[in-house]
């Protein structure tokens, strides 16, 4: 089993659980995603002491996943995903 592919599959499923269509009035992408399953997973990994840098697939690889095709059509999705990836990786350094 390809571990990287499995990580992508898990994160894709988490990302698809949330609605990424708008900011819901929040200009801040971190605020907009704070209640998402994706961010809750990142927070739990940090709480458990897991290195996000070694756990998370490259964001470009994640965005290439066919499973996210519907989400990638939403302009706000990629912006929020990139901002949260950058934020949580930086928080842990």
XYZ file of N, CA, C and O in Angstrom:
372
model
N 0.849 -1.185 0.000
C 0.000 0.000 0.000
C 0.887 1.238 0.000
O 1.827 1.339 0.771
N 0.574 2.182 -0.860
C 1.304 3.436 -0.965
C 0.815 4.385 0.139
O -0.332 4.841 0.109
N 1.683 4.661 1.096
C 1.318 5.491 2.253
C 0.914 6.899 1.828
O -0.061 7.451 2.337
N 1.655 7.493 0.889
C 1.339 8.852 0.441
C -0.046 8.903 -0.217
O -0.806 9.849 0.005
N -0.365 7.894 -1.006
C -1.679 7.843 -1.650
C -2.781 7.698 -0.603
O -3.853 8.303 -0.730
N -2.515 6.919 0.430
C -3.486 6.742 1.507
C -3.710 8.050 2.261
O -4.848 8.415 2.570
N -2.644 8.783 2.542
C -2.769 10.091 3.209
C -3.610 11.035 2.357
O -4.492 11.736 2.872
N -3.337 11.065 1.049
C -4.112 11.918 0.142
C -5.582 11.523 0.158
O -6.466 12.384 0.209
N -5.855 10.230 0.140
C -7.234 9.750 0.133
C -7.968 10.177 1.403
O -9.106 10.645 1.360
N -7.311 10.042 2.545
C -7.917 10.430 3.824
C -8.211 11.928 3.849
O -9.308 12.360 4.220
N -7.230 12.729 3.442
C -7.421 14.175 3.471
C -8.460 14.624 2.442
O -9.240 15.547 2.711
N -8.497 13.981 1.293
C -9.515 14.308 0.284
C -10.909 14.054 0.847
O -11.808 14.880 0.677
N -11.070 12.931 1.513
C -12.381 12.610 2.105
C -12.757 13.651 3.163
O -13.909 14.069 3.247
N -11.780 14.072 3.954
C -12.040 15.096 4.974
C -12.412 16.421 4.320
O -13.355 17.093 4.750
N -11.684 16.799 3.289
C -11.951 18.063 2.602
C -13.335 18.069 1.962
O -14.010 19.101 1.941
N -13.770 16.939 1.457
C -15.068 16.864 0.791
C -16.238 16.938 1.774
O -17.367 17.160 1.363
N -15.974 16.775 3.059
C -17.038 16.820 4.065
C -17.532 18.247 4.319
O -18.599 18.443 4.891
N -16.740 19.238 3.926
C -17.082 20.628 4.227
C -17.467 21.390 2.964
O -17.106 21.010 1.858
N -18.186 22.481 3.164
C -18.581 23.340 2.055
C -17.545 24.454 1.923
O -17.358 25.245 2.833
N -16.877 24.493 0.801
C -15.803 25.465 0.580
C -16.222 26.529 -0.426
O -15.387 27.112 -1.088
N -17.509 26.802 -0.511
C -17.987 27.682 -1.572
C -17.810 29.161 -1.265
O -17.730 29.972 -2.164
N -17.756 29.522 -0.011
C -17.634 30.943 0.313
C -16.982 31.115 1.671
O -16.776 30.174 2.419
N -16.689 32.356 1.968
C -16.040 32.688 3.234
C -17.045 32.796 4.370
O -16.663 32.973 5.514
N -18.319 32.724 4.049
C -19.363 32.908 5.064
C -19.142 34.197 5.851
O -19.264 34.231 7.069
N -18.776 35.254 5.142
C -18.588 36.555 5.762
C -17.220 36.773 6.364
O -16.922 37.840 6.862
N -16.356 35.766 6.326
C -15.025 35.901 6.921
C -14.001 36.179 5.817
O -13.909 35.428 4.860
N -13.278 37.269 5.961
C -12.218 37.581 5.000
C -10.972 36.763 5.290
O -10.130 36.582 4.429
N -10.856 36.281 6.491
C -9.694 35.528 6.930
C -9.887 34.046 6.598
O -10.817 33.412 7.115
N -9.029 33.470 5.743
C -9.198 32.063 5.373
C -9.041 31.107 6.553
O -9.619 30.024 6.560
N -8.277 31.504 7.566
C -8.129 30.656 8.753
C -9.430 30.636 9.552
O -9.859 29.595 10.041
N -10.039 31.799 9.652
C -11.318 31.907 10.358
C -12.410 31.151 9.592
O -13.235 30.455 10.189
N -12.389 31.265 8.280
C -13.408 30.622 7.443
C -13.360 29.100 7.564
O -14.387 28.434 7.446
N -12.170 28.535 7.807
C -12.016 27.082 7.840
C -11.908 26.509 9.247
O -11.756 25.296 9.410
N -12.026 27.339 10.256
C -11.747 26.889 11.628
C -12.617 25.728 12.094
O -12.194 24.932 12.906
N -13.816 25.602 11.557
C -14.710 24.515 11.972
C -14.719 23.342 10.988
O -15.511 22.419 11.131
N -13.821 23.383 10.006
C -13.797 22.318 9.000
C -13.178 21.038 9.576
O -12.370 21.073 10.496
N -13.578 19.922 9.002
C -13.018 18.620 9.398
C -11.508 18.626 9.145
O -10.731 18.129 9.961
N -11.094 19.204 8.022
C -9.676 19.267 7.662
C -8.859 19.953 8.758
O -7.844 19.430 9.228
N -9.305 21.108 9.212
C -8.573 21.847 10.248
C -8.612 21.100 11.578
O -7.613 21.055 12.297
N -9.713 20.454 11.871
C -9.793 19.668 13.114
C -8.792 18.512 13.087
O -8.187 18.190 14.110
N -8.598 17.911 11.914
C -7.590 16.852 11.784
C -6.192 17.430 12.026
O -5.392 16.851 12.758
N -5.903 18.577 11.411
C -4.591 19.204 11.610
C -4.354 19.523 13.084
O -3.272 19.265 13.623
N -5.356 20.073 13.734
C -5.226 20.417 15.155
C -5.019 19.171 16.015
O -4.212 19.194 16.952
N -5.711 18.095 15.695
C -5.560 16.846 16.460
C -4.163 16.266 16.259
O -3.539 15.795 17.221
N -3.654 16.306 15.038
C -2.300 15.810 14.773
C -1.269 16.615 15.572
O -0.357 16.046 16.175
N -1.430 17.925 15.583
C -0.512 18.783 16.347
C -0.608 18.445 17.832
O 0.408 18.300 18.517
N -1.828 18.312 18.338
C -2.055 17.983 19.749
C -1.396 16.651 20.116
O -0.874 16.491 21.217
N -1.407 15.707 19.188
C -0.816 14.388 19.432
C 0.698 14.376 19.210
O 1.332 13.335 19.373
N 1.252 15.508 18.792
C 2.694 15.595 18.598
C 3.191 15.061 17.260
O 4.380 14.813 17.098
N 2.287 14.892 16.308
C 2.662 14.397 14.983
C 3.233 15.557 14.160
O 2.660 16.648 14.140
N 4.341 15.326 13.503
C 4.941 16.349 12.649
C 4.117 16.480 11.373
O 4.053 15.554 10.562
N 3.490 17.637 11.197
C 2.685 17.853 9.998
C 3.545 17.805 8.744
O 3.111 17.330 7.701
N 4.766 18.294 8.859
C 5.660 18.317 7.704
C 5.920 16.902 7.179
O 5.995 16.686 5.986
N 6.021 15.950 8.083
C 6.263 14.580 7.638
C 4.964 13.826 7.343
O 4.957 12.875 6.579
N 3.854 14.266 7.923
C 2.588 13.570 7.734
C 1.824 14.026 6.494
O 1.314 13.218 5.733
N 1.732 15.345 6.310
C 0.916 15.867 5.216
C 1.568 15.655 3.859
O 2.765 15.884 3.711
N 0.772 15.260 2.874
C 1.321 15.216 1.525
C 1.560 16.650 1.039
O 0.986 17.597 1.590
N 2.384 16.806 0.040
C 2.598 18.136 -0.528
C 1.248 18.672 -1.005
O 0.457 17.937 -1.599
N 0.984 19.935 -0.736
C -0.312 20.514 -1.083
C -0.565 20.443 -2.589
O -1.702 20.261 -3.033
N 0.480 20.547 -3.384
C 0.315 20.441 -4.841
C -0.152 19.039 -5.231
O -0.986 18.889 -6.122
N 0.392 18.031 -4.563
C -0.042 16.652 -4.820
C -1.506 16.467 -4.414
O -2.278 15.814 -5.114
N -1.852 17.043 -3.277
C -3.228 16.937 -2.801
C -4.186 17.589 -3.794
O -5.239 17.035 -4.117
N -3.809 18.748 -4.303
C -4.666 19.447 -5.258
C -4.794 18.720 -6.591
O -5.720 18.985 -7.353
N -3.872 17.814 -6.873
C -3.931 17.045 -8.113
C -4.848 15.824 -8.003
O -5.148 15.193 -9.011
N -5.283 15.505 -6.812
C -6.142 14.341 -6.617
C -7.456 14.515 -7.379
O -8.122 15.547 -7.251
N -7.781 13.503 -8.127
C -9.001 13.527 -8.927
C -10.241 13.678 -8.049
O -11.243 14.268 -8.449
N -10.147 13.171 -6.845
C -11.270 13.219 -5.907
C -11.677 14.654 -5.555
O -12.803 14.908 -5.128
N -10.751 15.601 -5.742
C -11.035 17.000 -5.394
C -11.452 17.836 -6.599
O -11.550 19.057 -6.493
N -11.709 17.218 -7.729
C -12.046 17.954 -8.950
C -13.218 18.915 -8.733
O -13.178 20.066 -9.167
N -14.257 18.456 -8.054
C -15.420 19.309 -7.806
C -15.064 20.512 -6.932
O -15.495 21.631 -7.182
N -14.227 20.285 -5.922
C -13.843 21.379 -5.032
C -12.920 22.380 -5.718
O -12.996 23.573 -5.466
N -12.041 21.880 -6.574
C -11.097 22.772 -7.256
C -11.812 23.754 -8.178
O -11.251 24.774 -8.533
N -13.055 23.450 -8.543
C -13.821 24.367 -9.381
C -14.314 25.579 -8.580
O -14.773 26.557 -9.158
N -14.203 25.495 -7.271
C -14.600 26.615 -6.404
C -13.356 27.464 -6.127
O -12.430 26.995 -5.478
N -13.332 28.709 -6.613
C -12.117 29.532 -6.478
C -11.657 29.706 -5.024
O -10.468 29.782 -4.753
N -12.595 29.754 -4.113
C -12.247 29.996 -2.718
C -11.533 28.805 -2.083
O -10.714 28.960 -1.189
N -11.828 27.603 -2.562
C -11.283 26.386 -1.966
C -9.757 26.372 -1.942
O -9.142 26.163 -0.905
N -9.135 26.571 -3.091
C -7.676 26.498 -3.166
C -7.031 27.568 -2.288
O -6.050 27.305 -1.600
N -7.598 28.765 -2.284
C -7.083 29.858 -1.458
C -7.093 29.484 0.029
O -6.093 29.622 0.741
N -8.217 28.958 0.494
C -8.357 28.591 1.915
C -7.455 27.406 2.252
O -6.799 27.400 3.298
N -7.403 26.420 1.378
C -6.558 25.250 1.621
C -5.087 25.654 1.735
O -4.402 25.274 2.687
N -4.608 26.439 0.793
C -3.202 26.880 0.822
C -2.891 27.700 2.066
O -1.851 27.514 2.697
N -3.791 28.593 2.428
C -3.581 29.436 3.613
C -3.517 28.592 4.885
O -2.659 28.818 5.745
N -4.385 27.611 5.005
C -4.398 26.768 6.198
C -3.199 25.833 6.228
O -2.613 25.613 7.288
N -2.814 25.280 5.106
C -1.620 24.448 5.030
C -0.411 25.248 5.532
O 0.323 24.795 6.409
N -0.250 26.435 4.966
C 0.893 27.284 5.330
C 0.851 27.646 6.818
O 1.859 27.562 7.515
N -0.316 28.029 7.302
C -0.458 28.448 8.695
C -0.097 27.306 9.658
O 0.716 27.494 10.578
N -0.710 26.142 9.468
C -0.501 25.061 10.430
C 0.906 24.466 10.338
O 1.460 24.036 11.352
N 1.508 24.462 9.168
C 2.903 24.023 9.072
C 3.824 25.011 9.785
O 4.757 24.622 10.480
N 3.521 26.296 9.642
C 4.338 27.334 10.297
C 4.154 27.315 11.810
O 5.122 27.490 12.560
N 2.932 27.106 12.266
C 2.628 27.061 13.709
C 3.475 25.990 14.401
O 3.945 26.177 15.514
N 3.681 24.900 13.718
C 4.363 23.768 14.353
C 5.884 23.912 14.328
O 6.568 23.194 15.023
N 6.418 24.823 13.555
C 7.885 24.969 13.461
C 8.451 25.640 14.676
O 7.900 26.310 15.409
